[in-house]
Amino acid sequence: MTIETILPTPDVFSARRVLCVQPHYDDNDIGAGGTLARLARNGAELFYLTVTDDLMGIVDPSLSPEAATEALRRDQAEAGPIIGVREHHWLGYPDAGEYNYYALRRDVLKYIRLLRPDFVFAPDPWLTYEAHRDHIQTGLAVAEAALFYGLTRIPSSDPAVDAAYPGHSLVGVAFYYTREPNVIVDVSDVWETKLAAVRCYRAQFTPAGMEELLLALEFKSRQVAAGMNFEHGEPLKVLHPSALHCGI
Ligand SMILES: [Zn+2]
């Protein structure tokens, strides 16, 4: 038995300013690129925040960390205009490494108070069998920050941002990479757009690995759209921020 929250599911397509927090350079586009492309076409402003330096997944062993970062940024700069990303921000935590959860939460609080989004996107930290700690920590930090952003006694990582924060309302949180979706977004019209953006991430995938990923995305998008009147879907768990505490 699933007990749904009593709060109504916020409408993702009401979003005007969207903060998309991803553990690695490609997660937003792989997990929610179709939804985000639709939002950008709708006139929403997209802000991407990348949590880790992503240096562990680089396929070319000859690249120095500096050259690898350059390659990752180049890929992201190519994908961004395809989806319609307005700004990129980076935190640079060590990919698959040790870092402090509370420091990350303070950084997410900073960007929520600085950019004042009405929606935030992140990986679902409660995805069953998710083993990658970067994904779990990122999703949890976003969930907690979405609950606490208005409690200004909880400091962010930037006192100046906290001091200047005028207050605002976050309408919803959308978790991608979820097994418990409450919204399946029709991304059929932007499916090729999403795949074109994903194809840009060449630093992290061999050509064969990329083809496998695209096939998996194709299969999954059709699987979640089964029984719907569209071809390609993206599953999201969309919640009101207040629904992120005590199951209400
Ligand atoms: Zn990732």
PDB file of N, CA and C in Angstrom, residues 52-156:
ATOM      1  N   THR A  52      30.195  17.388  -8.457  1.00  0.00           N
ATOM      2  CA  THR A  52      31.563  16.839  -8.398  1.00  0.00           C
ATOM      3  C   THR A  52      32.383  17.262  -9.621  1.00  0.00           C
ATOM      4  N   ASP A  53      33.692  16.988  -9.525  1.00  0.00           N
ATOM      5  CA  ASP A  53      34.578  17.327 -10.650  1.00  0.00           C
ATOM      6  C   ASP A  53      34.504  16.280 -11.762  1.00  0.00           C
ATOM      7  N   ASP A  54      33.865  15.142 -11.483  1.00  0.00           N
ATOM      8  CA  ASP A  54      33.588  14.115 -12.510  1.00  0.00           C
ATOM      9  C   ASP A  54      34.845  13.497 -13.121  1.00  0.00           C
ATOM     10  N   LEU A  55      35.962  13.569 -12.422  1.00  0.00           N
ATOM     11  CA  LEU A  55      37.222  13.144 -13.048  1.00  0.00           C
ATOM     12  C   LEU A  55      37.432  11.630 -13.072  1.00  0.00           C
ATOM     13  N   MET A  56      36.602  10.879 -12.349  1.00  0.00           N
ATOM     14  CA  MET A  56      36.827   9.427 -12.291  1.00  0.00           C
ATOM     15  C   MET A  56      36.255   8.690 -13.506  1.00  0.00           C
ATOM     16  N   GLY A  57      35.342   9.320 -14.225  1.00  0.00           N
ATOM     17  CA  GLY A  57      34.705   8.609 -15.337  1.00  0.00           C
ATOM     18  C   GLY A  57      35.288   8.935 -16.702  1.00  0.00           C
ATOM     19  N   ILE A  58      36.402   9.690 -16.712  1.00  0.00           N
ATOM     20  CA  ILE A  58      37.009  10.105 -17.983  1.00  0.00           C
ATOM     21  C   ILE A  58      37.570   8.885 -18.715  1.00  0.00           C
ATOM     22  N   VAL A  59      37.224   8.728 -19.973  1.00  0.00           N
ATOM     23  CA  VAL A  59      37.633   7.504 -20.675  1.00  0.00           C
ATOM     24  C   VAL A  59      39.076   7.545 -21.207  1.00  0.00           C
ATOM     25  N   ASP A  60      39.606   8.730 -21.471  1.00  0.00           N
ATOM     26  CA  ASP A  60      40.972   8.832 -22.012  1.00  0.00           C
ATOM     27  C   ASP A  60      41.981   8.885 -20.869  1.00  0.00           C
ATOM     28  N   PRO A  61      42.760   7.793 -20.651  1.00  0.00           N
ATOM     29  CA  PRO A  61      43.667   7.752 -19.503  1.00  0.00           C
ATOM     30  C   PRO A  61      44.834   8.726 -19.619  1.00  0.00           C
ATOM     31  N   SER A  62      45.072   9.256 -20.825  1.00  0.00           N
ATOM     32  CA  SER A  62      46.233  10.137 -21.003  1.00  0.00           C
ATOM     33  C   SER A  62      45.936  11.577 -20.570  1.00  0.00           C
ATOM     34  N   LEU A  63      44.671  11.902 -20.300  1.00  0.00           N
ATOM     35  CA  LEU A  63      44.341  13.296 -19.971  1.00  0.00           C
ATOM     36  C   LEU A  63      44.737  13.647 -18.538  1.00  0.00           C
ATOM     37  N   SER A  64      45.372  14.793 -18.375  1.00  0.00           N
ATOM     38  CA  SER A  64      45.653  15.314 -17.035  1.00  0.00           C
ATOM     39  C   SER A  64      44.324  15.792 -16.443  1.00  0.00           C
ATOM     40  N   PRO A  65      44.256  15.981 -15.112  1.00  0.00           N
ATOM     41  CA  PRO A  65      43.008  16.502 -14.534  1.00  0.00           C
ATOM     42  C   PRO A  65      42.563  17.810 -15.192  1.00  0.00           C
ATOM     43  N   GLU A  66      43.538  18.676 -15.509  1.00  0.00           N
ATOM     44  CA  GLU A  66      43.195  19.970 -16.128  1.00  0.00           C
ATOM     45  C   GLU A  66      42.602  19.764 -17.520  1.00  0.00           C
ATOM     46  N   ALA A  67      43.242  18.897 -18.307  1.00  0.00           N
ATOM     47  CA  ALA A  67      42.751  18.639 -19.667  1.00  0.00           C
ATOM     48  C   ALA A  67      41.400  17.933 -19.618  1.00  0.00           C
ATOM     49  N   ALA A  68      41.223  17.041 -18.632  1.00  0.00           N
ATOM     50  CA  ALA A  68      39.941  16.336 -18.503  1.00  0.00           C
ATOM     51  C   ALA A  68      38.831  17.316 -18.141  1.00  0.00           C
ATOM     52  N   THR A  69      39.143  18.245 -17.229  1.00  0.00           N
ATOM     53  CA  THR A  69      38.139  19.254 -16.849  1.00  0.00           C
ATOM     54  C   THR A  69      37.761  20.101 -18.059  1.00  0.00           C
ATOM     55  N   GLU A  70      38.772  20.445 -18.837  1.00  0.00           N
ATOM     56  CA  GLU A  70      38.516  21.222 -20.060  1.00  0.00           C
ATOM     57  C   GLU A  70      37.580  20.457 -21.014  1.00  0.00           C
ATOM     58  N   ALA A  71      37.847  19.150 -21.146  1.00  0.00           N
ATOM     59  CA  ALA A  71      37.017  18.326 -22.040  1.00  0.00           C
ATOM     60  C   ALA A  71      35.576  18.243 -21.517  1.00  0.00           C
ATOM     61  N   LEU A  72      35.432  18.065 -20.192  1.00  0.00           N
ATOM     62  CA  LEU A  72      34.087  17.990 -19.600  1.00  0.00           C
ATOM     63  C   LEU A  72      33.328  19.302 -19.800  1.00  0.00           C
ATOM     64  N   ARG A  73      34.035  20.402 -19.577  1.00  0.00           N
ATOM     65  CA  ARG A  73      33.380  21.721 -19.728  1.00  0.00           C
ATOM     66  C   ARG A  73      32.999  21.975 -21.188  1.00  0.00           C
ATOM     67  N   ARG A  74      33.863  21.491 -22.099  1.00  0.00           N
ATOM     68  CA  ARG A  74      33.579  21.673 -23.531  1.00  0.00           C
ATOM     69  C   ARG A  74      32.329  20.879 -23.915  1.00  0.00           C
ATOM     70  N   ASP A  75      32.243  19.631 -23.432  1.00  0.00           N
ATOM     71  CA  ASP A  75      31.061  18.807 -23.714  1.00  0.00           C
ATOM     72  C   ASP A  75      29.798  19.487 -23.173  1.00  0.00           C
ATOM     73  N   GLN A  76      29.903  19.975 -21.946  1.00  0.00           N
ATOM     74  CA  GLN A  76      28.742  20.590 -21.295  1.00  0.00           C
ATOM     75  C   GLN A  76      28.333  21.884 -22.016  1.00  0.00           C
ATOM     76  N   ALA A  77      29.345  22.636 -22.472  1.00  0.00           N
ATOM     77  CA  ALA A  77      29.059  23.888 -23.181  1.00  0.00           C
ATOM     78  C   ALA A  77      28.367  23.610 -24.512  1.00  0.00           C
ATOM     79  N   GLU A  78      28.643  22.435 -25.078  1.00  0.00           N
ATOM     80  CA  GLU A  78      28.002  22.043 -26.347  1.00  0.00           C
ATOM     81  C   GLU A  78      26.564  21.575 -26.107  1.00  0.00           C
ATOM     82  N   ALA A  79      26.370  20.827 -25.019  1.00  0.00           N
ATOM     83  CA  ALA A  79      25.034  20.283 -24.720  1.00  0.00           C
ATOM     84  C   ALA A  79      24.079  21.370 -24.216  1.00  0.00           C
ATOM     85  N   GLY A  80      24.615  22.329 -23.483  1.00  0.00           N
ATOM     86  CA  GLY A  80      23.765  23.344 -22.832  1.00  0.00           C
ATOM     87  C   GLY A  80      22.802  24.050 -23.774  1.00  0.00           C
ATOM     88  N   PRO A  81      23.290  24.601 -24.887  1.00  0.00           N
ATOM     89  CA  PRO A  81      22.372  25.317 -25.794  1.00  0.00           C
ATOM     90  C   PRO A  81      21.348  24.395 -26.456  1.00  0.00           C
ATOM     91  N   ILE A  82      21.662  23.110 -26.565  1.00  0.00           N
ATOM     92  CA  ILE A  82      20.711  22.167 -27.173  1.00  0.00           C
ATOM     93  C   ILE A  82      19.480  22.044 -26.272  1.00  0.00           C
ATOM     94  N   ILE A  83      19.724  21.927 -24.957  1.00  0.00           N
ATOM     95  CA  ILE A  83      18.610  21.843 -23.999  1.00  0.00           C
ATOM     96  C   ILE A  83      18.023  23.233 -23.740  1.00  0.00           C
ATOM     97  N   GLY A  84      18.900  24.235 -23.678  1.00  0.00           N
ATOM     98  CA  GLY A  84      18.444  25.593 -23.374  1.00  0.00           C
ATOM     99  C   GLY A  84      18.843  26.035 -21.980  1.00  0.00           C
ATOM    100  N   VAL A  85      20.061  25.607 -21.559  1.00  0.00           N
ATOM    101  CA  VAL A  85      20.548  25.968 -20.230  1.00  0.00           C
ATOM    102  C   VAL A  85      21.014  27.420 -20.243  1.00  0.00           C
ATOM    103  N   ARG A  86      20.616  28.167 -19.224  1.00  0.00           N
ATOM    104  CA  ARG A  86      21.020  29.575 -19.175  1.00  0.00           C
ATOM    105  C   ARG A  86      22.388  29.758 -18.513  1.00  0.00           C
ATOM    106  N   GLU A  87      22.619  29.060 -17.391  1.00  0.00           N
ATOM    107  CA  GLU A  87      23.884  29.243 -16.649  1.00  0.00           C
ATOM    108  C   GLU A  87      24.368  27.916 -16.095  1.00  0.00           C
ATOM    109  N   HIS A  88      25.697  27.780 -16.041  1.00  0.00           N
ATOM    110  CA  HIS A  88      26.301  26.626 -15.373  1.00  0.00           C
ATOM    111  C   HIS A  88      27.074  27.103 -14.147  1.00  0.00           C
ATOM    112  N   HIS A  89      26.941  26.341 -13.059  1.00  0.00           N
ATOM    113  CA  HIS A  89      27.727  26.569 -11.851  1.00  0.00           C
ATOM    114  C   HIS A  89      28.336  25.230 -11.450  1.00  0.00           C
ATOM    115  N   TRP A  90      29.496  25.279 -10.787  1.00  0.00           N
ATOM    116  CA  TRP A  90      30.214  24.051 -10.427  1.00  0.00           C
ATOM    117  C   TRP A  90      30.689  24.124  -8.980  1.00  0.00           C
ATOM    118  N   LEU A  91      30.629  22.975  -8.295  1.00  0.00           N
ATOM    119  CA  LEU A  91      31.108  22.925  -6.909  1.00  0.00           C
ATOM    120  C   LEU A  91      32.454  22.217  -6.785  1.00  0.00           C
ATOM    121  N   GLY A  92      32.773  21.299  -7.676  1.00  0.00           N
ATOM    122  CA  GLY A  92      34.105  20.696  -7.709  1.00  0.00           C
ATOM    123  C   GLY A  92      34.432  19.712  -6.596  1.00  0.00           C
ATOM    124  N   TYR A  93      33.431  19.092  -5.974  1.00  0.00           N
ATOM    125  CA  TYR A  93      33.723  18.046  -4.985  1.00  0.00           C
ATOM    126  C   TYR A  93      34.355  16.848  -5.712  1.00  0.00           C
ATOM    127  N   PRO A  94      35.196  16.066  -4.997  1.00  0.00           N
ATOM    128  CA  PRO A  94      35.890  14.957  -5.679  1.00  0.00           C
ATOM    129  C   PRO A  94      34.926  13.844  -6.090  1.00  0.00           C
ATOM    130  N   ASP A  95      34.936  13.534  -7.352  1.00  0.00           N
ATOM    131  CA  ASP A  95      34.075  12.488  -7.913  1.00  0.00           C
ATOM    132  C   ASP A  95      34.322  11.162  -7.196  1.00  0.00           C
ATOM    133  N   ALA A  96      33.253  10.545  -6.713  1.00  0.00           N
ATOM    134  CA  ALA A  96      33.345   9.249  -6.007  1.00  0.00           C
ATOM    135  C   ALA A  96      34.321   9.304  -4.838  1.00  0.00           C
ATOM    136  N   GLY A  97      34.526  10.493  -4.280  1.00  0.00           N
ATOM    137  CA  GLY A  97      35.515  10.648  -3.209  1.00  0.00           C
ATOM    138  C   GLY A  97      34.866  11.007  -1.887  1.00  0.00           C
ATOM    139  N   GLU A  98      35.722  11.436  -0.951  1.00  0.00           N
ATOM    140  CA  GLU A  98      35.234  11.791   0.386  1.00  0.00           C
ATOM    141  C   GLU A  98      34.976  13.285   0.451  1.00  0.00           C
ATOM    142  N   TYR A  99      33.793  13.645   0.822  1.00  0.00           N
ATOM    143  CA  TYR A  99      33.511  15.046   1.092  1.00  0.00           C
ATOM    144  C   TYR A  99      32.388  15.139   2.100  1.00  0.00           C
ATOM    145  N   ASN A 100      32.276  16.311   2.682  1.00  0.00           N
ATOM    146  CA  ASN A 100      31.363  16.484   3.799  1.00  0.00           C
ATOM    147  C   ASN A 100      29.944  16.787   3.314  1.00  0.00           C
ATOM    148  N   TYR A 101      29.008  15.979   3.759  1.00  0.00           N
ATOM    149  CA  TYR A 101      27.606  16.155   3.358  1.00  0.00           C
ATOM    150  C   TYR A 101      27.086  17.547   3.722  1.00  0.00           C
ATOM    151  N   TYR A 102      27.417  18.015   4.927  1.00  0.00           N
ATOM    152  CA  TYR A 102      26.876  19.301   5.378  1.00  0.00           C
ATOM    153  C   TYR A 102      27.465  20.468   4.591  1.00  0.00           C
ATOM    154  N   ALA A 103      28.708  20.309   4.150  1.00  0.00           N
ATOM    155  CA  ALA A 103      29.295  21.347   3.288  1.00  0.00           C
ATOM    156  C   ALA A 103      28.519  21.413   1.974  1.00  0.00           C
ATOM    157  N   LEU A 104      28.190  20.236   1.444  1.00  0.00           N
ATOM    158  CA  LEU A 104      27.405  20.206   0.197  1.00  0.00           C
ATOM    159  C   LEU A 104      26.023  20.823   0.426  1.00  0.00           C
ATOM    160  N   ARG A 105      25.383  20.479   1.535  1.00  0.00           N
ATOM    161  CA  ARG A 105      24.057  21.048   1.818  1.00  0.00           C
ATOM    162  C   ARG A 105      24.140  22.570   1.931  1.00  0.00           C
ATOM    163  N   ARG A 106      25.194  23.081   2.565  1.00  0.00           N
ATOM    164  CA  ARG A 106      25.369  24.543   2.659  1.00  0.00           C
ATOM    165  C   ARG A 106      25.521  25.156   1.276  1.00  0.00           C
ATOM    166  N   ASP A 107      26.233  24.473   0.376  1.00  0.00           N
ATOM    167  CA  ASP A 107      26.391  24.999  -0.988  1.00  0.00           C
ATOM    168  C   ASP A 107      25.059  24.994  -1.743  1.00  0.00           C
ATOM    169  N   VAL A 108      24.266  23.953  -1.561  1.00  0.00           N
ATOM    170  CA  VAL A 108      22.962  23.919  -2.248  1.00  0.00           C
ATOM    171  C   VAL A 108      22.053  25.018  -1.686  1.00  0.00           C
ATOM    172  N   LEU A 109      22.097  25.208  -0.363  1.00  0.00           N
ATOM    173  CA  LEU A 109      21.322  26.305   0.242  1.00  0.00           C
ATOM    174  C   LEU A 109      21.726  27.650  -0.372  1.00  0.00           C
ATOM    175  N   LYS A 110      23.022  27.823  -0.554  1.00  0.00           N
ATOM    176  CA  LYS A 110      23.517  29.071  -1.159  1.00  0.00           C
ATOM    177  C   LYS A 110      22.881  29.304  -2.527  1.00  0.00           C
ATOM    178  N   TYR A 111      22.885  28.258  -3.368  1.00  0.00           N
ATOM    179  CA  TYR A 111      22.370  28.471  -4.735  1.00  0.00           C
ATOM    180  C   TYR A 111      20.851  28.626  -4.744  1.00  0.00           C
ATOM    181  N   ILE A 112      20.156  28.008  -3.813  1.00  0.00           N
ATOM    182  CA  ILE A 112      18.696  28.229  -3.747  1.00  0.00           C
ATOM    183  C   ILE A 112      18.418  29.678  -3.339  1.00  0.00           C
ATOM    184  N   ARG A 113      19.182  30.170  -2.356  1.00  0.00           N
ATOM    185  CA  ARG A 113      18.945  31.557  -1.900  1.00  0.00           C
ATOM    186  C   ARG A 113      19.454  32.578  -2.912  1.00  0.00           C
ATOM    187  N   LEU A 114      20.488  32.222  -3.651  1.00  0.00           N
ATOM    188  CA  LEU A 114      21.059  33.145  -4.643  1.00  0.00           C
ATOM    189  C   LEU A 114      20.191  33.217  -5.905  1.00  0.00           C
ATOM    190  N   LEU A 115      19.782  32.059  -6.417  1.00  0.00           N
ATOM    191  CA  LEU A 115      19.088  32.007  -7.716  1.00  0.00           C
ATOM    192  C   LEU A 115      17.571  32.038  -7.562  1.00  0.00           C
ATOM    193  N   ARG A 116      17.087  31.711  -6.387  1.00  0.00           N
ATOM    194  CA  ARG A 116      15.658  31.746  -6.051  1.00  0.00           C
ATOM    195  C   ARG A 116      14.787  31.023  -7.100  1.00  0.00           C
ATOM    196  N   PRO A 117      15.053  29.729  -7.288  1.00  0.00           N
ATOM    197  CA  PRO A 117      14.259  28.953  -8.248  1.00  0.00           C
ATOM    198  C   PRO A 117      12.861  28.673  -7.698  1.00  0.00           C
ATOM    199  N   ASP A 118      11.906  28.433  -8.585  1.00  0.00           N
ATOM    200  CA  ASP A 118      10.605  27.943  -8.119  1.00  0.00           C
ATOM    201  C   ASP A 118      10.551  26.417  -8.171  1.00  0.00           C
ATOM    202  N   PHE A 119      11.481  25.800  -8.906  1.00  0.00           N
ATOM    203  CA  PHE A 119      11.581  24.335  -8.937  1.00  0.00           C
ATOM    204  C   PHE A 119      13.042  23.927  -8.822  1.00  0.00           C
ATOM    205  N   VAL A 120      13.297  22.825  -8.124  1.00  0.00           N
ATOM    206  CA  VAL A 120      14.637  22.226  -8.177  1.00  0.00           C
ATOM    207  C   VAL A 120      14.527  20.788  -8.683  1.00  0.00           C
ATOM    208  N   PHE A 121      15.502  20.388  -9.451  1.00  0.00           N
ATOM    209  CA  PHE A 121      15.619  19.015  -9.964  1.00  0.00           C
ATOM    210  C   PHE A 121      16.877  18.383  -9.367  1.00  0.00           C
ATOM    211  N   ALA A 122      16.800  17.072  -9.123  1.00  0.00           N
ATOM    212  CA  ALA A 122      17.963  16.325  -8.614  1.00  0.00           C
ATOM    213  C   ALA A 122      17.677  14.838  -8.767  1.00  0.00           C
ATOM    214  N   PRO A 123      18.713  13.987  -8.666  1.00  0.00           N
ATOM    215  CA  PRO A 123      18.451  12.543  -8.648  1.00  0.00           C
ATOM    216  C   PRO A 123      17.677  12.165  -7.389  1.00  0.00           C
ATOM    217  N   ASP A 124      16.828  11.152  -7.509  1.00  0.00           N
ATOM    218  CA  ASP A 124      16.070  10.653  -6.358  1.00  0.00           C
ATOM    219  C   ASP A 124      17.045   9.948  -5.402  1.00  0.00           C
ATOM    220  N   PRO A 125      17.252  10.505  -4.185  1.00  0.00           N
ATOM    221  CA  PRO A 125      18.210   9.871  -3.272  1.00  0.00           C
ATOM    222  C   PRO A 125      17.679   8.580  -2.669  1.00  0.00           C
ATOM    223  N   TRP A 126      16.393   8.306  -2.856  1.00  0.00           N
ATOM    224  CA  TRP A 126      15.792   7.096  -2.301  1.00  0.00           C
ATOM    225  C   TRP A 126      15.567   6.030  -3.371  1.00  0.00           C
ATOM    226  N   LEU A 127      16.279   6.181  -4.489  1.00  0.00           N
ATOM    227  CA  LEU A 127      16.229   5.148  -5.529  1.00  0.00           C
ATOM    228  C   LEU A 127      16.751   3.836  -4.946  1.00  0.00           C
ATOM    229  N   THR A 128      15.914   2.807  -4.962  1.00  0.00           N
ATOM    230  CA  THR A 128      16.363   1.536  -4.394  1.00  0.00           C
ATOM    231  C   THR A 128      17.527   0.989  -5.217  1.00  0.00           C
ATOM    232  N   TYR A 129      18.500   0.453  -4.546  1.00  0.00           N
ATOM    233  CA  TYR A 129      19.703  -0.139  -5.145  1.00  0.00           C
ATOM    234  C   TYR A 129      20.610   0.885  -5.833  1.00  0.00           C
ATOM    235  N   GLU A 130      20.454   2.158  -5.515  1.00  0.00           N
ATOM    236  CA  GLU A 130      21.438   3.131  -6.002  1.00  0.00           C
ATOM    237  C   GLU A 130      22.679   3.003  -5.129  1.00  0.00           C
ATOM    238  N   ALA A 131      23.820   2.691  -5.732  1.00  0.00           N
ATOM    239  CA  ALA A 131      25.048   2.495  -4.961  1.00  0.00           C
ATOM    240  C   ALA A 131      25.970   3.704  -5.019  1.00  0.00           C
ATOM    241  N   HIS A 132      25.770   4.585  -5.995  1.00  0.00           N
ATOM    242  CA  HIS A 132      26.719   5.695  -6.178  1.00  0.00           C
ATOM    243  C   HIS A 132      26.434   6.797  -5.165  1.00  0.00           C
ATOM    244  N   ARG A 133      27.371   6.951  -4.238  1.00  0.00           N
ATOM    245  CA  ARG A 133      27.147   7.878  -3.132  1.00  0.00           C
ATOM    246  C   ARG A 133      26.998   9.328  -3.610  1.00  0.00           C
ATOM    247  N   ASP A 134      27.665   9.704  -4.696  1.00  0.00           N
ATOM    248  CA  ASP A 134      27.504  11.076  -5.208  1.00  0.00           C
ATOM    249  C   ASP A 134      26.034  11.353  -5.523  1.00  0.00           C
ATOM    250  N   HIS A 135      25.353  10.346  -6.050  1.00  0.00           N
ATOM    251  CA  HIS A 135      23.939  10.533  -6.405  1.00  0.00           C
ATOM    252  C   HIS A 135      23.078  10.630  -5.144  1.00  0.00           C
ATOM    253  N   ILE A 136      23.377   9.768  -4.159  1.00  0.00           N
ATOM    254  CA  ILE A 136      22.583   9.760  -2.926  1.00  0.00           C
ATOM    255  C   ILE A 136      22.786  11.075  -2.170  1.00  0.00           C
ATOM    256  N   GLN A 137      24.051  11.488  -2.030  1.00  0.00           N
ATOM    257  CA  GLN A 137      24.349  12.714  -1.266  1.00  0.00           C
ATOM    258  C   GLN A 137      23.764  13.941  -1.958  1.00  0.00           C
ATOM    259  N   THR A 138      23.869  13.981  -3.281  1.00  0.00           N
ATOM    260  CA  THR A 138      23.340  15.140  -4.014  1.00  0.00           C
ATOM    261  C   THR A 138      21.826  15.234  -3.829  1.00  0.00           C
ATOM    262  N   GLY A 139      21.137  14.102  -4.018  1.00  0.00           N
ATOM    263  CA  GLY A 139      19.678  14.120  -3.874  1.00  0.00           C
ATOM    264  C   GLY A 139      19.248  14.488  -2.461  1.00  0.00           C
ATOM    265  N   LEU A 140      19.958  13.947  -1.466  1.00  0.00           N
ATOM    266  CA  LEU A 140      19.602  14.248  -0.072  1.00  0.00           C
ATOM    267  C   LEU A 140      19.868  15.716   0.271  1.00  0.00           C
ATOM    268  N   ALA A 141      21.008  16.221  -0.199  1.00  0.00           N
ATOM    269  CA  ALA A 141      21.344  17.625   0.088  1.00  0.00           C
ATOM    270  C   ALA A 141      20.299  18.553  -0.530  1.00  0.00           C
ATOM    271  N   VAL A 142      19.837  18.210  -1.730  1.00  0.00           N
ATOM    272  CA  VAL A 142      18.812  19.031  -2.386  1.00  0.00           C
ATOM    273  C   VAL A 142      17.491  18.912  -1.618  1.00  0.00           C
ATOM    274  N   ALA A 143      17.150  17.688  -1.198  1.00  0.00           N
ATOM    275  CA  ALA A 143      15.893  17.507  -0.466  1.00  0.00           C
ATOM    276  C   ALA A 143      15.907  18.307   0.832  1.00  0.00           C
ATOM    277  N   GLU A 144      17.016  18.219   1.573  1.00  0.00           N
ATOM    278  CA  GLU A 144      17.077  18.960   2.845  1.00  0.00           C
ATOM    279  C   GLU A 144      17.114  20.467   2.610  1.00  0.00           C
ATOM    280  N   ALA A 145      17.851  20.882   1.614  1.00  0.00           N
ATOM    281  CA  ALA A 145      17.926  22.321   1.330  1.00  0.00           C
ATOM    282  C   ALA A 145      16.565  22.853   0.889  1.00  0.00           C
ATOM    283  N   ALA A 146      15.798  22.012   0.177  1.00  0.00           N
ATOM    284  CA  ALA A 146      14.464  22.429  -0.265  1.00  0.00           C
ATOM    285  C   ALA A 146      13.512  22.568   0.922  1.00  0.00           C
ATOM    286  N   LEU A 147      13.813  21.854   1.977  1.00  0.00           N
ATOM    287  CA  LEU A 147      13.010  21.945   3.195  1.00  0.00           C
ATOM    288  C   LEU A 147      13.454  23.133   4.051  1.00  0.00           C
ATOM    289  N   PHE A 148      14.766  23.439   4.052  1.00  0.00           N
ATOM    290  CA  PHE A 148      15.346  24.390   5.004  1.00  0.00           C
ATOM    291  C   PHE A 148      15.677  25.767   4.426  1.00  0.00           C
ATOM    292  N   TYR A 149      15.525  25.971   3.122  1.00  0.00           N
ATOM    293  CA  TYR A 149      16.049  27.216   2.531  1.00  0.00           C
ATOM    294  C   TYR A 149      15.482  28.470   3.201  1.00  0.00           C
ATOM    295  N   GLY A 150      14.229  28.392   3.685  1.00  0.00           N
ATOM    296  CA  GLY A 150      13.605  29.569   4.302  1.00  0.00           C
ATOM    297  C   GLY A 150      14.010  29.781   5.749  1.00  0.00           C
ATOM    298  N   LEU A 151      14.658  28.783   6.348  1.00  0.00           N
ATOM    299  CA  LEU A 151      15.108  28.896   7.742  1.00  0.00           C
ATOM    300  C   LEU A 151      16.498  29.516   7.739  1.00  0.00           C
ATOM    301  N   THR A 152      16.542  30.826   7.779  1.00  0.00           N
ATOM    302  CA  THR A 152      17.829  31.497   7.531  1.00  0.00           C
ATOM    303  C   THR A 152      18.789  31.409   8.716  1.00  0.00           C
ATOM    304  N   ARG A 153      18.313  30.811   9.833  1.00  0.00           N
ATOM    305  CA  ARG A 153      19.267  30.516  10.902  1.00  0.00           C
ATOM    306  C   ARG A 153      20.177  29.357  10.512  1.00  0.00           C
ATOM    307  N   ILE A 154      19.763  28.613   9.504  1.00  0.00           N
ATOM    308  CA  ILE A 154      20.640  27.554   8.975  1.00  0.00           C
ATOM    309  C   ILE A 154      21.495  28.205   7.897  1.00  0.00           C
ATOM    310  N   PRO A 155      22.794  28.357   8.163  1.00  0.00           N
ATOM    311  CA  PRO A 155      23.609  29.122   7.213  1.00  0.00           C
ATOM    312  C   PRO A 155      23.910  28.351   5.930  1.00  0.00           C
ATOM    313  N   SER A 156      24.030  29.101   4.860  1.00  0.00           N
ATOM    314  CA  SER A 156      24.564  28.539   3.621  1.00  0.00           C
ATOM    315  C   SER A 156      26.082  28.681   3.677  1.00  0.00           C
TER     316      SER A 156
END
